[in-house]
mmCIF file of C-alpha atoms in Angstrom:
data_model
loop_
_atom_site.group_PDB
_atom_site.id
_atom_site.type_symbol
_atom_site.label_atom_id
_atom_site.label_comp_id
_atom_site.label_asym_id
_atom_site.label_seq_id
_atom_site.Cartn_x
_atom_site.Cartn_y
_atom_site.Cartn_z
ATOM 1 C CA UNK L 24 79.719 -18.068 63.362
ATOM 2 C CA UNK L 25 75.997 -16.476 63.415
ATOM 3 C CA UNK L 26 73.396 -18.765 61.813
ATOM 4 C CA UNK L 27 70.862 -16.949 59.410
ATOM 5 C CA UNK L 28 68.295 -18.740 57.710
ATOM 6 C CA UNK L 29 66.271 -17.745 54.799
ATOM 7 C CA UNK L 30 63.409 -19.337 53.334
ATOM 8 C CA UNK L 31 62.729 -20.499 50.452
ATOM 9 C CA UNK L 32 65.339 -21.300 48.514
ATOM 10 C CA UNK L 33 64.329 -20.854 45.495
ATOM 11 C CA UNK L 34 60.915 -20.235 43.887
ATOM 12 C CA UNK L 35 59.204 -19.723 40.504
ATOM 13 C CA UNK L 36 56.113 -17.825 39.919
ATOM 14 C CA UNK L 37 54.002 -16.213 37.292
ATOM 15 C CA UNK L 38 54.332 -12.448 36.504
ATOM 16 C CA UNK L 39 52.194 -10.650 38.499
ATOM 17 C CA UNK L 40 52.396 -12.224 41.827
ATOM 18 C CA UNK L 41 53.182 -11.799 45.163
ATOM 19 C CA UNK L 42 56.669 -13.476 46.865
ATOM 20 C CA UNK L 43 57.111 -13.530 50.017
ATOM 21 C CA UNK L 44 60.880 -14.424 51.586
ATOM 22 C CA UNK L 45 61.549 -15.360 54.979
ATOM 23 C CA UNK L 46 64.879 -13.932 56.879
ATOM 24 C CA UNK L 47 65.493 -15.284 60.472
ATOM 25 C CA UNK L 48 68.333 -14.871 62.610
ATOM 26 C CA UNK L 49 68.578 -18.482 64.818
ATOM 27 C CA UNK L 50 70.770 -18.041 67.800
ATOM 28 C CA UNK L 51 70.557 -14.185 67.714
ATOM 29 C CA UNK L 52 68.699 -11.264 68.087
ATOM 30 C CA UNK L 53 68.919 -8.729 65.423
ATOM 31 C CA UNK L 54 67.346 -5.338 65.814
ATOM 32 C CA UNK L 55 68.512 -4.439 62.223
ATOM 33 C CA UNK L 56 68.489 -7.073 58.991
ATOM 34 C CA UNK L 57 69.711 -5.734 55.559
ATOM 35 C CA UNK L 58 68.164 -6.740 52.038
ATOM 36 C CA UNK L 59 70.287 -7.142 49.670
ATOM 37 C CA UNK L 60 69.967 -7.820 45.567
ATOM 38 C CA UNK L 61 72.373 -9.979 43.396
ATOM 39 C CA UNK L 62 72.440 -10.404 39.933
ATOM 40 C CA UNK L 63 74.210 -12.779 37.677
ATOM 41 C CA UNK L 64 77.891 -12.218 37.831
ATOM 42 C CA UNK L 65 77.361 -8.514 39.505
ATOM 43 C CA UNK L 66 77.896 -7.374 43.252
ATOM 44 C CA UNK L 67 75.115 -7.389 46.467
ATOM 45 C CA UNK L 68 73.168 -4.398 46.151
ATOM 46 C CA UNK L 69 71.877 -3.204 49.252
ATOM 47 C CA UNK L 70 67.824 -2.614 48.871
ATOM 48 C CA UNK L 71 66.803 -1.838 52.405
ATOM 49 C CA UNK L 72 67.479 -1.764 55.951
ATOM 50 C CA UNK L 73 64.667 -3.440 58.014
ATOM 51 C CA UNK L 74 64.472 -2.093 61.673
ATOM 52 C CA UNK L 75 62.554 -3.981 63.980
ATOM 53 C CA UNK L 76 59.739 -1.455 65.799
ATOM 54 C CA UNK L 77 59.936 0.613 62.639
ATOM 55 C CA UNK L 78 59.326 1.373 59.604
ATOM 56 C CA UNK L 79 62.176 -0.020 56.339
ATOM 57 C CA UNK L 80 64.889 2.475 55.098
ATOM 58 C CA UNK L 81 65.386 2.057 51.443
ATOM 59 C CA UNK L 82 67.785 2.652 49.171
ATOM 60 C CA UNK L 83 67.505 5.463 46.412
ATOM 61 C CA UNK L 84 66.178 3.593 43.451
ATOM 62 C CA UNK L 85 64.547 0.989 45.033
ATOM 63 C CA UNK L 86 60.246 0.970 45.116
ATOM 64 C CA UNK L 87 59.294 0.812 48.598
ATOM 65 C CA UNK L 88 55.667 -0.411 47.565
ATOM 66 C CA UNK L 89 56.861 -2.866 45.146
ATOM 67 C CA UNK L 90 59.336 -4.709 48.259
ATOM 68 C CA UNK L 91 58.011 -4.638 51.286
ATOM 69 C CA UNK L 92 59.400 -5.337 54.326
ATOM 70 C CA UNK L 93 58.441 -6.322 57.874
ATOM 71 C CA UNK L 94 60.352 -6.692 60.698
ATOM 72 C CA UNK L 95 57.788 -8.842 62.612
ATOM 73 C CA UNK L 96 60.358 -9.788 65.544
ATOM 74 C CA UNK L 97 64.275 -9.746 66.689
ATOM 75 C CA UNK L 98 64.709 -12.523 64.890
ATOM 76 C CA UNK L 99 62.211 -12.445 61.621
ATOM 77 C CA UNK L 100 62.026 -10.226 58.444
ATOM 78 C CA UNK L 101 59.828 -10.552 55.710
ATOM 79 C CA UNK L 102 60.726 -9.185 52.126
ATOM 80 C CA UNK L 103 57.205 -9.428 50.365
ATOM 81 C CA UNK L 104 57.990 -8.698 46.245
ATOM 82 C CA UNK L 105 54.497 -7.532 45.244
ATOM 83 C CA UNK L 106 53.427 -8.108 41.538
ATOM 84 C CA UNK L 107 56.663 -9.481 40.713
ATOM 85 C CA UNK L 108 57.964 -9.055 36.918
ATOM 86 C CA UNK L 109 60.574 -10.995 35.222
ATOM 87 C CA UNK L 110 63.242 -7.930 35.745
ATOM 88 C CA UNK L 111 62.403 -8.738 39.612
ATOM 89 C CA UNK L 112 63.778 -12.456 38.707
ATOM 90 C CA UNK L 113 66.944 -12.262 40.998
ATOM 91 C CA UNK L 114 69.198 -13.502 43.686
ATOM 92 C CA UNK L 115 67.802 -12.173 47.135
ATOM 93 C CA UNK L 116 70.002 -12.195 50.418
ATOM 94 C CA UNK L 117 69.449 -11.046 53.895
ATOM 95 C CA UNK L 118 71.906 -10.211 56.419
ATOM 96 C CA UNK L 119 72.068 -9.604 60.142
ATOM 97 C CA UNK L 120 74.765 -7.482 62.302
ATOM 98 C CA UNK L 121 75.658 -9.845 65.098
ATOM 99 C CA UNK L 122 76.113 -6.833 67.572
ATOM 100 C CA UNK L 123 79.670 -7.289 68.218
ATOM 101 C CA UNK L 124 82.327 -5.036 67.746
ATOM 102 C CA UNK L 125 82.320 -3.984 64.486
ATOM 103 C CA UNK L 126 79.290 -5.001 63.269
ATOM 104 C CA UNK L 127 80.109 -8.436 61.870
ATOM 105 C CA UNK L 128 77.274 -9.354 59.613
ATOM 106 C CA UNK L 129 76.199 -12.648 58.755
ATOM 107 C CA UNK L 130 74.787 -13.285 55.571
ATOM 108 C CA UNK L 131 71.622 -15.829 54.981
ATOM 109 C CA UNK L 132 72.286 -18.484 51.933
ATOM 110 C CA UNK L 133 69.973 -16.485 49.617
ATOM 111 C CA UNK L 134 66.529 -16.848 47.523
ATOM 112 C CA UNK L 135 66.213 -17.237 43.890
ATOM 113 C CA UNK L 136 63.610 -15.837 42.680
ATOM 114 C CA UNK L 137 62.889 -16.958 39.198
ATOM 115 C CA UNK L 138 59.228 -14.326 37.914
ATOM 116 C CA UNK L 139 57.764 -16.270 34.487
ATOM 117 C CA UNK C 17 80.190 4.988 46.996
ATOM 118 C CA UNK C 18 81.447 1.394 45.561
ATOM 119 C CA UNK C 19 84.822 0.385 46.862
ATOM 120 C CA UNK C 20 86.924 -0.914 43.995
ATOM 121 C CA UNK C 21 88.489 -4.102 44.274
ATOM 122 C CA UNK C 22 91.379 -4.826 42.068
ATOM 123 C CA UNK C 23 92.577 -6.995 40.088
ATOM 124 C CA UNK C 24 89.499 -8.266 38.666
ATOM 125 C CA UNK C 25 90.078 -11.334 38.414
ATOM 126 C CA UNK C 26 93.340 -13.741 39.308
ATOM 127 C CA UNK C 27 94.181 -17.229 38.070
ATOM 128 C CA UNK C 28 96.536 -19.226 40.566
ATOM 129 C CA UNK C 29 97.926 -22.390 40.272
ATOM 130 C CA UNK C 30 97.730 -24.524 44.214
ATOM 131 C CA UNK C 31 100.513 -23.077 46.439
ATOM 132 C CA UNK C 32 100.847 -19.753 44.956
ATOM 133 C CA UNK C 33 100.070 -16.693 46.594
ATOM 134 C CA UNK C 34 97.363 -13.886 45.777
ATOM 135 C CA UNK C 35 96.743 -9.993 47.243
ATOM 136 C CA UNK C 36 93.363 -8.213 46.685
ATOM 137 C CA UNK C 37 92.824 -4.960 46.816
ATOM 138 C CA UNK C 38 90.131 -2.440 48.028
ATOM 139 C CA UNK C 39 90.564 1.063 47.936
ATOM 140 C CA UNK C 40 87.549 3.582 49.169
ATOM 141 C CA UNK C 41 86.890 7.410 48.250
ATOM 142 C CA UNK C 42 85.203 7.517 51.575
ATOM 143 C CA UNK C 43 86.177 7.943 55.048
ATOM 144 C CA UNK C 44 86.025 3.903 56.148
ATOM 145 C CA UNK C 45 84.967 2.570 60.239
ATOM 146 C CA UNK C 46 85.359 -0.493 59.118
ATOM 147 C CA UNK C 47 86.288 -3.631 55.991
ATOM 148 C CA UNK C 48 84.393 -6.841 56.174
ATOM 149 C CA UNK C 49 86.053 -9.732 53.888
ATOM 150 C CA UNK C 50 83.722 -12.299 52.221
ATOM 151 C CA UNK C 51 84.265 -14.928 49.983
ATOM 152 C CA UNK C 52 80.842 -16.040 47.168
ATOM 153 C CA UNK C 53 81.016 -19.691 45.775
ATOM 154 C CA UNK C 54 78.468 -19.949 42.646
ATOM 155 C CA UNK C 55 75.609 -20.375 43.564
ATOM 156 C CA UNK C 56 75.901 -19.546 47.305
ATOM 157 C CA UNK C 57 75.557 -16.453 49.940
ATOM 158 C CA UNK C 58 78.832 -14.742 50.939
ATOM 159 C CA UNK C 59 80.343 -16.338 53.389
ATOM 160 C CA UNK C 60 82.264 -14.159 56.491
ATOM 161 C CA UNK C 61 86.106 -14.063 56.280
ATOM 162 C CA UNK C 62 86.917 -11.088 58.565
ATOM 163 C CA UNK C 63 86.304 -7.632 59.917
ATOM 164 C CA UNK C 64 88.794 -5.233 60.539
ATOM 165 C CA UNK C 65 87.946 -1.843 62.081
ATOM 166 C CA UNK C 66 89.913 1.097 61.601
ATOM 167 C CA UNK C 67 93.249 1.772 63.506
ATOM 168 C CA UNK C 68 95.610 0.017 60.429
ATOM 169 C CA UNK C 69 95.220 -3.797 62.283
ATOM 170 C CA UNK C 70 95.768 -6.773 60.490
ATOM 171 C CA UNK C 71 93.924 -10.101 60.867
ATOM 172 C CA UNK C 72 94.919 -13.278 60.054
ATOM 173 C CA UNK C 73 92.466 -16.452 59.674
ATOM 174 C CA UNK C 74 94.607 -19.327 58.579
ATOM 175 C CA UNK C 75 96.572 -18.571 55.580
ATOM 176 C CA UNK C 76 94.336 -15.707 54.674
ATOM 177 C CA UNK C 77 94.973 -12.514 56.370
ATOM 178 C CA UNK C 78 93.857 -9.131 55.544
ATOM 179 C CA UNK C 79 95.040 -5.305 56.403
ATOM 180 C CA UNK C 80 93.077 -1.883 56.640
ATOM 181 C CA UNK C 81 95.359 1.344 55.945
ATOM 182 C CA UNK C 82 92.634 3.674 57.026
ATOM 183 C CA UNK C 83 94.623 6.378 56.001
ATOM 184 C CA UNK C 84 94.750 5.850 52.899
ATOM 185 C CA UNK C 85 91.116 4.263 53.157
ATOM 186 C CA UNK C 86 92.488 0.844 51.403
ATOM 187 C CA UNK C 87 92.268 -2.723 52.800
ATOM 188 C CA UNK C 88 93.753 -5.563 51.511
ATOM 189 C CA UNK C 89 93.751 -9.483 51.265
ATOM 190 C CA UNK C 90 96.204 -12.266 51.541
ATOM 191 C CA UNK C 91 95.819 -15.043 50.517
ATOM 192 C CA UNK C 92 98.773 -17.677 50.765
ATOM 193 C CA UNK C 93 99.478 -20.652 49.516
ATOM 194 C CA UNK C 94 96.447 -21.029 47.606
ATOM 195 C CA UNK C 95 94.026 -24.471 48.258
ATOM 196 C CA UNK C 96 91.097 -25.251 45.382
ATOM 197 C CA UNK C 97 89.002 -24.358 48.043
ATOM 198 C CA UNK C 98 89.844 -20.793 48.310
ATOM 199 C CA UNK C 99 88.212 -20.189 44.376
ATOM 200 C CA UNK C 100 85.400 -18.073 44.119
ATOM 201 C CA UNK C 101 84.759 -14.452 44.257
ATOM 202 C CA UNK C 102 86.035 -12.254 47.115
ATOM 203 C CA UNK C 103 84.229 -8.883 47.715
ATOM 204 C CA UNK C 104 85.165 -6.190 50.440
ATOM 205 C CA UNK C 105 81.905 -4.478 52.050
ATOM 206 C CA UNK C 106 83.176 -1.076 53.734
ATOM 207 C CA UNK C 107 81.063 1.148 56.082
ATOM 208 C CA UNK C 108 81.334 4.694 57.395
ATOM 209 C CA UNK C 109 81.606 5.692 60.859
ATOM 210 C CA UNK C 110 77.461 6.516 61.018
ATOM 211 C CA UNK C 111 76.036 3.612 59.101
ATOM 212 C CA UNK C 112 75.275 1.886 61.308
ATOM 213 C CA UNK C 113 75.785 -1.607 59.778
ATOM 214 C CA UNK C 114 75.288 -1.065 56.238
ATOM 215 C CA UNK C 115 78.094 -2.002 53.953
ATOM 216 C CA UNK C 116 78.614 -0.979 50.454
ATOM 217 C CA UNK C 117 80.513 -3.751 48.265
ATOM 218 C CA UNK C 118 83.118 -3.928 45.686
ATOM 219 C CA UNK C 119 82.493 -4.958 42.555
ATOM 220 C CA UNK C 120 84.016 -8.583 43.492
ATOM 221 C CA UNK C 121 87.123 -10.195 42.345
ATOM 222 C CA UNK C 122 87.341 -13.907 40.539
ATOM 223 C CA UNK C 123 89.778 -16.066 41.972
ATOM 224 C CA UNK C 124 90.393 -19.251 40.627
ATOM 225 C CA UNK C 125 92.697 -21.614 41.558
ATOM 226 C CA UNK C 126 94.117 -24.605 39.314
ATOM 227 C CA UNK C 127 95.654 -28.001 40.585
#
């Protein structure tokens, strides 16, 4: 299938920082990634859509100043988690529609974002 | 709206067989199948797109009743491998992508 990578991992910082997370689709191009939002034992939350060109779409709820997003290229998007809070501290995932029928999406292997 | 996945959770001993299911209130284009180890990003089972089709991928196949806006999962003669936590993402005709997920189901599966 679809490679996505994300980058990091995982990373720890101190309240009141800014995160930056790394989503890149490797041997496609995606015009569209999706930001999604897991917590412990819950279901992926969908955050935003990131278009490339244009600006994000988010989801009702979710703080378009506090998570920002760029779509720098058809293969990168940023998710930027300004002045991060320990309620940010989560399980962040990016996915990218291949283009094929049906929109198969491939998801990247996740950050874990851990705010002290 | 959420999809919602039922049962809950499952416990399965090796060999035996499982169904999930995922019903929508919502008009559905299409039901994408993934499967979560702890720890880890969903990982892509299927796709089916409306028109009632089933898929098979091994001994895991899936069907999509569009109709009655319900998909659902089989999984047969159950490996350890196939634990973890299955969720069904469903979109809508104009979303262009975006998938709305189930509340997950637990499958775990004993020697």
């Amino acid at each position: 299938g679809a490679v996505v990578s994300q980058h990091p991992s995982r990373v720890i910082c101190k309240s009141g920082t800014s995160v930056k997370i790394e989503c890149r689709s490797l041997d496609f191009q995606a015009t569209t990634m999706f930001w999604y939002r897991q917590f412990p034992k819950q279901s992926l939350m969908l955050m935003a859509t990131s278009n490339e060109g244009s600006k994000a779409t988010y989801e009702q709820g979710v703080e378009k100043d506090k998570f920002l997003i760029n779509h720098a290229s058809l293969t990168l998007s940023t998710l930027t988690v300004t002045s991060a809070h320990p309620e940010d501290s989560s399980f962040y995932i990016c996915s990218a529609p291949t283009g094929s029928i049906g929109d198969t999406q491939y998801f990247g292997p996740g950050t874990r974002l851990t705010v002290l | 709206q959420q999809p919602v996945q039922s049962p809950q959770a499952v416990i399965l001993r090796e060999g035996e067989d499982a169904v999930i299911n995922c019903s929508s209130s919502k008009a559905l284009y299409s039901v994408h199948w993934y499967r979560q180890k702890h720890g880890e990003a969903p990982v892509f089972l299927m796709i089916l797109l409306k028109g009632g089709e089933q898929k098979g991928h091994e001994k895991i196949s899936a069907s999509f009743n569009e109709k009655k806006q319900q998909s659902s999962l089989y999984l047969t003669a159950s490996q350890l491998s196939y634990s973890g936590t299955y969720f069904c993402g469903t979109a809508g005709g104009t979303s262009y992508g975006k998938l709305t997920f189930g509340q997950g189901t637990i499958l775990t599966v004993h020697p």
